Amino acid sequence: MENYQVPPYKIKMVEPIKLITKSQRINRLKEAGYNPFRLKSEDVFIDLLTDSGTGAMSHFQWGALMQGDEAYAGSRSFYRLEKVVKDITGYKYVIPAHQGRGAEQVVLPLLIKEGMTVISNIHFDTTRAHVELAGGRAVDCACKECFDLENYHPFKGNFDLDKLKTVIKEKGKENIAAIIMTITNNSAGGQPVSLENMRAVNHIARENHIPIVIDGARYAENSFYIKQREKGYENKSIRAIALETFALADIFLMSSKKDGLVNIGGLIAIKDNLEIFQKAQVRVIPMEGFPTYGGLSGRDMDALAIGLQEALDEDYLRYRIDEIRYLGDLLKAGGVPIQYPTGGHAVFVDCGAIVPHIPFDEFPAQAVCNELYIEGGIRGVEIGSLLLGRDPDTHENLKADKEFLRLTIPRRTYTYDHLRYVAETMIKVYKRRHKIKGLKFTYESPILRHFTAKFEPIE
Ligand SMILES: *Cc1c(COP(=O)(O)O)cnc(C)c1O
């Protein structure tokens, strides 16, 4: 283990988990319509569905919960949170939200007029949904290395700058509502974005008078990668790198369920635009709550104020990133194809390469995901053609670029031992890959089908 950071904390409280028998797992999955989203968590041994709100809080955070000020307006907890966010971002204005999508629904409609375009490296699903709900069009400008799974690149989350310039030119700069820098780039596998790339994006945006939004659910993980991989940042603190990142944007939206190290919460921070701040304050009231709580309780805000600071601790970040690298290294050594290098919150397994005999509309990654549950009680999630859905006009199934199984690692929750078990189980599934069968729908909802769909195996 000499190449991997030892966890910089010990365990004070435990939550039992249980591996039910294989025949029980087979039955439960069948009852769940071969869709792991429909499983009960008590039937899951190791839950790698998401890293969102699934992490463990520290004893400092649990202690802070007792001091929450539950005043409707002007809560002390809000002012403690506000101070921390101002220090980290260097921004003037802070509004809490109940989670990331809450922050999006308040701010994005303030920037977007009907028919305008929003550009991102890759829009996260809810961000895309809020752009479209506000009448905008979401265009992605991911760099091409992002889709080259096998070859190392330090910053696969980067923007393709030429494509960015071309889109601005084609649409006309006055029709671009905003550029959203998603850091890390969640949909590309939690891949980081370099400061060099963000500086170039900032330059292009300034030239064209386009506001920049940071979608920064994992900004601390991104800052750690910059320290590790970008020339000139080896000796800078994570805080200094984060501050330099925020200086390149105008608005920060955050799902605090990730690098906020809390189970629920979101944030809006605005650099200095008073008009946008005042409009956001008006909008937040009917949507999320009064501007000094935004859908959170006082105790939630206190836990978040501490979580934000803990997430910037370098030892914590090194361990976090190493845990994911460890799982990726074991899988690679076992022959399992993955997005390499691993990103900040998950290992993305390339199921298109594992079960090429299963066509995209029989959902290869969902089939592998189900086998992983049967083999060892592990719940991953499909990120592929099932998630993508159907063409709204033709109703044909759309084919995703990649059929991924995402193994998402909650923060401070599982140990290297759990991950070794995950790798060994995945490798067993990989060895019997030729026998894995595709799936067909027995129920499919018209939108967001992946959450509720039911299937049966194709014999
Ligand atoms: C999770 C996430 C969101 C949405 O946040 P929620 O807290 O799930 O509403 C937005 N953007 C990115 C990059 C995310 O990872």
Coordinates of C-alpha atoms and ligand atoms in Angstrom, one line a residue:
M1 CA 0.0 0.0 0.0
E2 CA 3.0 2.3 -0.1
N3 CA 1.7 4.2 -3.1
Y4 CA -1.6 5.0 -1.5
Q5 CA -2.4 7.5 1.2
V6 CA -3.5 6.0 4.6
P7 CA -6.9 7.4 5.7
P8 CA -6.3 10.5 7.8
Y9 CA -9.1 9.6 10.3
K10 CA -10.3 6.6 12.3
I11 CA -13.8 5.2 12.8
K12 CA -15.8 6.3 15.8
M13 CA -19.3 5.1 14.8
V14 CA -20.3 2.2 12.5
E15 CA -23.3 1.3 10.5
P16 CA -23.8 -2.4 10.0
I17 CA -24.0 -3.8 6.4
K18 CA -25.0 -7.3 5.5
L19 CA -24.5 -9.5 2.5
I20 CA -27.7 -11.4 1.9
T21 CA -27.3 -14.8 0.2
K22 CA -26.9 -15.2 -3.5
S23 CA -30.3 -16.8 -4.0
Q24 CA -31.9 -13.8 -2.0
R25 CA -30.0 -11.4 -4.3
I26 CA -31.2 -13.1 -7.4
N27 CA -34.8 -12.9 -6.1
R28 CA -34.5 -9.3 -4.9
L29 CA -33.1 -8.2 -8.3
K30 CA -35.9 -10.0 -10.1
E31 CA -38.5 -8.3 -7.8
A32 CA -36.8 -5.0 -8.6
G33 CA -37.4 -5.5 -12.3
Y34 CA -33.6 -5.9 -12.9
N35 CA -33.2 -2.2 -12.0
P36 CA -30.8 -1.6 -9.1
F37 CA -32.5 1.8 -8.5
R38 CA -35.5 -0.2 -7.3
L39 CA -33.6 -2.2 -4.7
K40 CA -33.9 -1.5 -1.0
S41 CA -30.7 -0.2 0.5
E42 CA -30.9 -2.9 3.2
D43 CA -30.5 -5.5 0.4
V44 CA -27.3 -3.8 -0.8
F45 CA -23.9 -4.7 0.7
I46 CA -21.7 -2.0 -0.8
D47 CA -23.6 0.9 -2.3
L48 CA -21.7 2.7 -5.1
L49 CA -24.8 4.3 -6.7
T50 CA -23.6 7.8 -6.1
D51 CA -21.2 10.0 -4.1
S52 CA -24.0 12.6 -3.6
G53 CA -25.0 13.1 0.0
T54 CA -23.8 9.6 0.9
G55 CA -20.6 10.5 2.8
A56 CA -19.8 10.5 6.5
M57 CA -19.7 13.6 8.6
S58 CA -16.9 14.3 11.1
H59 CA -17.3 14.6 14.9
F60 CA -16.8 18.3 14.4
Q61 CA -19.8 18.4 12.1
W62 CA -22.0 16.3 14.4
G63 CA -21.0 18.6 17.3
A64 CA -21.9 21.7 15.3
L65 CA -25.4 20.3 14.6
M66 CA -26.2 21.0 18.2
Q67 CA -25.4 24.7 17.8
G68 CA -27.7 25.3 14.8
D69 CA -29.6 28.6 15.1
E70 CA -33.1 27.8 13.7
A71 CA -34.2 31.4 13.4
Y72 CA -36.2 31.9 10.2
A73 CA -34.3 35.1 9.4
G74 CA -30.8 36.2 10.1
S75 CA -29.7 32.9 11.7
R76 CA -26.2 32.8 13.2
S77 CA -25.7 29.6 11.4
F78 CA -26.1 31.5 8.1
Y79 CA -23.5 34.1 9.0
R80 CA -21.0 31.3 10.0
L81 CA -21.6 29.6 6.6
E82 CA -21.5 32.9 4.7
K83 CA -18.1 33.8 6.2
V84 CA -16.6 30.4 5.2
V85 CA -17.9 30.6 1.6
K86 CA -16.7 34.2 1.2
D87 CA -13.2 33.2 2.5
I88 CA -13.0 30.2 0.2
T89 CA -14.3 31.9 -3.0
G90 CA -13.4 35.5 -2.5
Y91 CA -17.0 36.3 -3.6
K92 CA -19.2 39.0 -2.0
Y93 CA -22.6 37.4 -1.9
V94 CA -23.8 34.0 -0.6
I95 CA -27.3 32.4 -0.7
P96 CA -27.8 28.8 0.5
A97 CA -30.0 26.3 -1.4
H98 CA -31.5 22.9 -0.6
Q99 CA -29.1 21.2 -3.1
G100 CA -27.4 21.8 -6.4
R101 CA -30.4 21.8 -8.6
G102 CA -32.1 24.3 -6.2
A103 CA -29.2 26.7 -6.8
E104 CA -29.6 26.1 -10.6
Q105 CA -33.3 26.8 -10.6
V106 CA -32.8 30.1 -8.9
V107 CA -29.8 31.4 -10.9
L108 CA -29.9 30.0 -14.4
P109 CA -33.2 31.7 -15.5
L110 CA -31.7 35.0 -14.5
L111 CA -29.0 34.6 -17.2
I112 CA -31.0 32.9 -19.9
K113 CA -33.5 34.4 -22.4
E114 CA -35.6 32.2 -24.7
G115 CA -33.5 30.7 -27.5
M116 CA -30.1 31.6 -26.0
T117 CA -27.2 29.1 -25.8
V118 CA -25.3 27.9 -22.8
I119 CA -21.9 26.3 -23.3
S120 CA -20.2 23.9 -20.9
N121 CA -17.4 21.4 -21.0
I122 CA -20.2 18.9 -20.3
H123 CA -23.5 20.0 -18.7
F124 CA -24.5 17.8 -15.7
D125 CA -28.0 16.3 -16.2
T126 CA -29.9 18.7 -13.9
T127 CA -27.9 21.7 -15.2
R128 CA -28.9 20.8 -18.7
A129 CA -32.5 20.4 -17.6
H130 CA -32.5 23.8 -16.0
V131 CA -30.9 25.4 -19.1
E132 CA -33.7 23.9 -21.2
L133 CA -36.5 24.7 -18.8
A134 CA -35.3 28.4 -18.9
G135 CA -35.7 28.3 -22.7
G136 CA -32.0 27.9 -23.4
R137 CA -30.0 25.4 -25.4
A138 CA -27.1 23.4 -23.8
V139 CA -24.0 22.8 -26.0
D140 CA -21.1 20.8 -24.7
C141 CA -17.5 21.5 -25.7
A142 CA -15.5 18.7 -24.1
C143 CA -11.9 18.2 -25.3
K144 CA -11.4 15.1 -27.5
E145 CA -9.0 13.4 -25.0
C146 CA -12.1 13.0 -22.8
F147 CA -13.5 10.2 -25.0
D148 CA -10.1 8.4 -25.4
L149 CA -10.6 6.0 -22.5
E150 CA -7.3 4.1 -22.5
N151 CA -4.7 6.8 -22.9
Y152 CA -3.5 9.0 -20.0
H153 CA -4.2 12.7 -20.1
P154 CA -3.8 14.8 -16.9
F155 CA -6.9 17.0 -17.6
K156 CA -9.5 15.1 -19.5
G157 CA -12.2 17.5 -18.2
N158 CA -10.9 20.4 -20.2
F159 CA -12.8 22.5 -22.7
D160 CA -12.1 22.2 -26.4
L161 CA -11.1 25.9 -26.9
D162 CA -11.4 25.9 -30.7
K163 CA -14.9 24.4 -30.5
L164 CA -15.8 26.9 -27.8
K165 CA -14.7 29.8 -30.1
T166 CA -16.5 28.3 -33.1
V167 CA -19.8 27.9 -31.2
I168 CA -19.6 31.5 -30.0
K169 CA -19.0 32.7 -33.5
E170 CA -21.7 30.6 -35.0
K171 CA -24.4 31.5 -32.5
G172 CA -23.3 35.1 -32.1
K173 CA -21.8 36.3 -28.8
E174 CA -25.0 38.2 -27.8
N175 CA -26.8 34.9 -27.9
I176 CA -24.6 33.1 -25.4
A177 CA -26.2 33.3 -22.0
A178 CA -23.2 31.9 -20.0
I179 CA -20.3 29.5 -20.1
I180 CA -20.5 26.9 -17.3
M181 CA -17.2 25.4 -16.2
T182 CA -18.1 22.0 -14.6
I183 CA -15.3 21.1 -12.2
T184 CA -14.5 18.3 -12.0
N185 CA -16.3 17.3 -15.2
N186 CA -18.7 14.8 -13.6
S187 CA -20.1 13.3 -16.8
A188 CA -16.6 12.6 -18.2
G189 CA -15.8 10.5 -15.2
G190 CA -14.9 13.2 -12.6
Q191 CA -12.0 14.3 -14.8
P192 CA -10.3 17.5 -13.8
V193 CA -10.0 20.8 -15.6
S194 CA -6.6 22.7 -15.6
L195 CA -6.2 26.3 -14.5
E196 CA -4.5 26.9 -17.8
N197 CA -7.7 25.8 -19.6
M198 CA -10.0 27.8 -17.3
R199 CA -7.8 30.9 -17.8
A200 CA -8.2 30.5 -21.6
V201 CA -12.0 30.1 -21.2
N202 CA -12.0 33.2 -19.0
H203 CA -10.1 35.1 -21.7
I204 CA -12.5 34.1 -24.4
A205 CA -15.5 34.9 -22.2
R206 CA -14.2 38.3 -21.3
E207 CA -13.5 39.2 -25.0
N208 CA -17.1 38.3 -25.8
H209 CA -18.7 39.7 -22.6
I210 CA -20.1 36.4 -21.5
P211 CA -20.6 35.6 -17.8
I212 CA -18.9 32.5 -16.4
V213 CA -20.6 30.1 -14.0
I214 CA -18.6 27.5 -12.0
D215 CA -20.6 24.3 -11.5
G216 CA -18.3 23.4 -8.7
A217 CA -19.7 20.4 -6.8
R218 CA -16.2 18.9 -6.8
Y219 CA -14.1 22.1 -6.9
A220 CA -11.9 20.8 -4.0
E221 CA -11.1 17.6 -5.8
N222 CA -10.3 19.6 -8.9
S223 CA -8.0 21.9 -7.0
F224 CA -6.1 18.8 -5.6
Y225 CA -5.6 17.5 -9.2
I226 CA -4.2 20.9 -10.2
K227 CA -1.7 20.7 -7.3
Q228 CA -0.7 17.2 -8.3
R229 CA -0.6 17.6 -12.1
E230 CA -0.3 21.2 -13.2
K231 CA 3.2 22.8 -13.5
G232 CA 3.8 25.7 -11.1
Y233 CA 1.1 24.6 -8.5
E234 CA 3.1 21.9 -6.7
N235 CA 3.8 24.1 -3.7
K236 CA 0.5 26.1 -3.6
S237 CA -2.1 25.3 -1.0
I238 CA -5.5 23.8 -2.1
R239 CA -7.1 27.0 -0.8
A240 CA -4.9 29.2 -2.9
I241 CA -5.6 27.1 -6.0
A242 CA -9.4 27.2 -5.2
L243 CA -9.2 31.0 -4.8
E244 CA -7.4 31.3 -8.1
T245 CA -10.1 29.2 -9.8
F246 CA -13.0 31.2 -8.4
A247 CA -11.3 34.5 -9.5
L248 CA -11.8 33.3 -13.1
A249 CA -15.6 33.2 -12.8
D250 CA -18.6 35.3 -11.8
I251 CA -21.0 32.9 -10.2
F252 CA -20.5 29.7 -8.2
L253 CA -23.2 27.1 -8.0
M254 CA -22.6 24.1 -5.8
S255 CA -24.2 20.8 -4.9
S256 CA -22.8 20.7 -1.3
K257 CA -23.7 17.0 -1.2
K258 CA -20.3 16.4 -2.8
D259 CA -17.3 18.5 -1.6
G260 CA -19.5 20.2 1.1
L261 CA -19.2 16.8 3.0
V262 CA -22.9 17.0 4.0
N263 CA -25.9 14.8 3.3
I264 CA -28.0 17.7 1.9
G265 CA -27.3 21.2 0.8
G266 CA -26.4 23.6 -2.0
L267 CA -24.9 27.0 -2.5
I268 CA -25.0 30.1 -4.7
A269 CA -22.1 32.6 -4.5
I270 CA -21.9 35.7 -6.6
K271 CA -18.6 37.6 -7.1
D272 CA -19.7 41.2 -7.2
N273 CA -22.8 41.6 -9.4
L274 CA -25.3 43.3 -7.0
E275 CA -28.1 43.2 -9.6
I276 CA -27.9 39.5 -10.1
F277 CA -27.6 39.0 -6.3
Q278 CA -30.7 41.1 -5.6
K279 CA -32.7 39.2 -8.3
A280 CA -31.5 35.8 -6.9
Q281 CA -32.6 36.9 -3.4
V282 CA -36.1 37.6 -4.8
R283 CA -36.3 34.3 -6.7
V284 CA -34.9 32.2 -3.9
I285 CA -37.8 33.0 -1.5
P286 CA -40.7 31.3 -3.4
M287 CA -38.4 28.5 -4.7
E288 CA -36.1 27.5 -1.8
G289 CA -36.8 29.7 1.2
F290 CA -35.8 33.0 2.8
P291 CA -32.3 34.1 1.6
T292 CA -30.7 33.3 5.0
Y293 CA -31.7 29.6 4.9
G294 CA -32.6 28.7 1.3
G295 CA -34.2 25.3 2.2
L296 CA -31.6 24.3 4.8
S297 CA -32.1 24.1 8.6
G298 CA -29.7 26.2 10.8
R299 CA -27.9 22.9 11.8
D300 CA -27.5 21.9 8.1
M301 CA -25.7 25.3 7.5
D302 CA -23.4 24.8 10.4
A303 CA -22.4 21.3 9.3
L304 CA -21.8 22.6 5.8
A305 CA -19.6 25.5 7.1
I306 CA -17.3 22.9 8.7
G307 CA -17.6 20.3 5.8
L308 CA -16.4 22.9 3.3
Q309 CA -13.3 23.5 5.3
E310 CA -12.6 19.8 5.9
A311 CA -12.9 19.1 2.2
L312 CA -9.9 21.4 1.5
D313 CA -7.6 19.3 3.8
E314 CA -4.8 18.0 1.6
D315 CA -4.4 14.6 3.4
Y316 CA -8.2 14.0 3.1
L317 CA -8.1 14.8 -0.6
R318 CA -5.0 12.7 -1.3
Y319 CA -6.8 9.7 0.4
R320 CA -10.0 10.4 -1.5
I321 CA -8.3 10.5 -4.9
D322 CA -6.0 7.5 -4.0
E323 CA -9.0 5.3 -2.9
I324 CA -10.5 5.7 -6.4
R325 CA -7.1 5.2 -8.1
Y326 CA -6.6 2.0 -5.9
L327 CA -9.9 0.5 -7.2
G328 CA -9.0 1.5 -10.8
D329 CA -5.5 0.0 -10.5
L330 CA -6.9 -3.4 -9.2
L331 CA -9.5 -3.5 -12.0
K332 CA -7.0 -2.7 -14.6
A333 CA -4.6 -5.4 -13.3
G334 CA -7.5 -7.8 -13.5
G335 CA -8.1 -6.9 -17.2
V336 CA -11.3 -4.9 -16.7
P337 CA -11.4 -1.9 -19.1
I338 CA -11.9 1.5 -17.4
Q339 CA -11.7 5.2 -18.1
Y340 CA -8.0 5.9 -17.4
P341 CA -6.7 7.7 -15.4
T342 CA -9.5 7.4 -12.8
G343 CA -11.3 10.7 -11.9
G344 CA -12.2 12.3 -8.6
H345 CA -15.3 10.4 -7.5
A346 CA -15.8 7.2 -9.4
V347 CA -14.3 4.5 -11.6
F348 CA -16.1 4.3 -15.0
V349 CA -16.1 0.7 -16.3
D350 CA -16.3 0.4 -20.1
C351 CA -19.0 -2.2 -20.6
G352 CA -19.2 -1.7 -24.3
A353 CA -15.8 -3.4 -24.4
I354 CA -16.8 -6.1 -21.8
V355 CA -20.0 -7.3 -23.4
P356 CA -19.7 -6.3 -27.1
H357 CA -22.2 -9.1 -27.9
I358 CA -25.0 -7.1 -26.2
P359 CA -26.4 -4.3 -28.5
F360 CA -26.8 -0.8 -27.1
D361 CA -30.6 -1.1 -26.9
E362 CA -30.3 -4.2 -24.7
F363 CA -28.3 -2.0 -22.3
P364 CA -24.9 -3.6 -21.8
A365 CA -23.8 -1.6 -18.8
Q366 CA -27.1 -2.2 -17.0
A367 CA -26.6 -6.0 -17.6
V368 CA -23.1 -5.9 -16.1
C369 CA -24.4 -3.7 -13.2
N370 CA -27.0 -6.4 -12.4
E371 CA -24.4 -9.2 -12.5
L372 CA -22.2 -7.2 -10.1
Y373 CA -25.1 -7.1 -7.6
I374 CA -25.8 -10.8 -8.0
E375 CA -22.1 -11.7 -7.7
G376 CA -21.5 -9.7 -4.5
G377 CA -24.3 -7.4 -3.5
I378 CA -22.6 -4.3 -4.9
R379 CA -24.8 -1.6 -6.5
G380 CA -23.3 0.5 -9.2
V381 CA -25.2 2.6 -11.8
E382 CA -25.5 2.6 -15.6
I383 CA -24.3 5.7 -17.4
G384 CA -25.0 4.8 -21.0
S385 CA -27.9 4.3 -23.5
L386 CA -30.5 3.6 -20.8
L387 CA -29.8 6.9 -19.1
L388 CA -29.7 8.7 -22.5
G389 CA -33.3 7.8 -23.3
R390 CA -35.2 8.2 -26.6
D391 CA -35.1 10.7 -29.4
P392 CA -38.0 13.1 -28.7
D393 CA -39.1 13.1 -32.3
T394 CA -38.6 9.6 -33.6
H395 CA -38.9 7.8 -30.3
E396 CA -36.0 5.6 -31.2
N397 CA -33.5 4.6 -28.5
L398 CA -30.5 6.9 -28.6
K399 CA -27.1 5.3 -28.7
A400 CA -24.6 6.6 -26.1
D401 CA -20.9 7.2 -27.0
K402 CA -19.9 4.9 -24.2
E403 CA -21.7 2.3 -22.2
F404 CA -20.4 2.9 -18.7
L405 CA -20.9 1.2 -15.4
R406 CA -20.1 3.9 -12.8
L407 CA -18.7 2.7 -9.4
T408 CA -19.1 5.9 -7.4
I409 CA -17.3 6.2 -4.1
P410 CA -19.0 8.0 -1.2
R411 CA -16.7 10.2 0.9
R412 CA -15.0 8.9 4.1
T413 CA -17.4 5.9 4.0
Y414 CA -15.6 2.8 2.7
T415 CA -12.1 1.5 3.3
Y416 CA -9.5 0.0 1.0
D417 CA -10.8 -3.4 2.2
H418 CA -14.3 -2.7 0.9
L419 CA -12.8 -1.6 -2.4
R420 CA -10.6 -4.7 -2.7
Y421 CA -13.8 -6.7 -2.3
V422 CA -15.5 -4.6 -5.1
A423 CA -12.5 -5.2 -7.4
E424 CA -12.4 -9.0 -6.8
T425 CA -16.2 -9.2 -7.4
M426 CA -16.0 -7.1 -10.6
I427 CA -13.2 -9.3 -11.9
K428 CA -15.3 -12.4 -11.3
V429 CA -18.1 -10.9 -13.3
Y430 CA -15.6 -9.9 -16.0
K431 CA -14.3 -13.6 -16.2
R432 CA -17.8 -14.8 -17.1
R433 CA -18.7 -11.9 -19.3
H434 CA -19.5 -14.0 -22.4
K435 CA -22.5 -15.5 -20.6
I436 CA -24.1 -12.1 -19.7
K437 CA -27.3 -11.4 -21.4
G438 CA -29.1 -8.2 -22.6
L439 CA -32.3 -6.8 -21.2
K440 CA -35.7 -5.8 -22.5
F441 CA -38.2 -3.4 -21.0
T442 CA -41.3 -4.7 -19.3
Y443 CA -42.1 -1.1 -18.2
E444 CA -40.7 2.2 -19.4
S445 CA -41.7 5.7 -18.2
P446 CA -41.8 8.5 -20.8
I447 CA -39.1 10.6 -19.1
L448 CA -36.1 9.8 -16.8
R449 CA -36.8 6.1 -17.5
H450 CA -33.7 4.8 -15.8
F451 CA -35.0 5.5 -12.3
T452 CA -38.2 3.5 -12.6
A453 CA -37.9 1.1 -15.6
K454 CA -38.4 -2.6 -15.2
F455 CA -36.8 -5.3 -17.4
E456 CA -36.4 -9.0 -18.0
P457 CA -33.3 -10.8 -19.3
I458 CA -33.4 -11.7 -23.0
E459 CA -33.0 -15.5 -23.1
Ligands
LIG1 C1 -24.7 16.7 -8.3 C2 -24.4 17.7 -9.3 C3 -25.4 18.7 -9.6 C4 -26.8 18.7 -9.0 O1 -26.7 18.8 -7.6 P1 -27.9 18.1 -6.7 O2 -27.3 18.4 -5.3 O3 -27.9 16.6 -7.0 O4 -29.2 18.7 -7.0 C5 -25.0 19.7 -10.5 N1 -23.8 19.7 -11.1 C6 -22.9 18.8 -10.8 C7 -21.6 18.8 -11.5 C8 -23.2 17.7 -9.9 O5 -22.3 16.8 -9.7

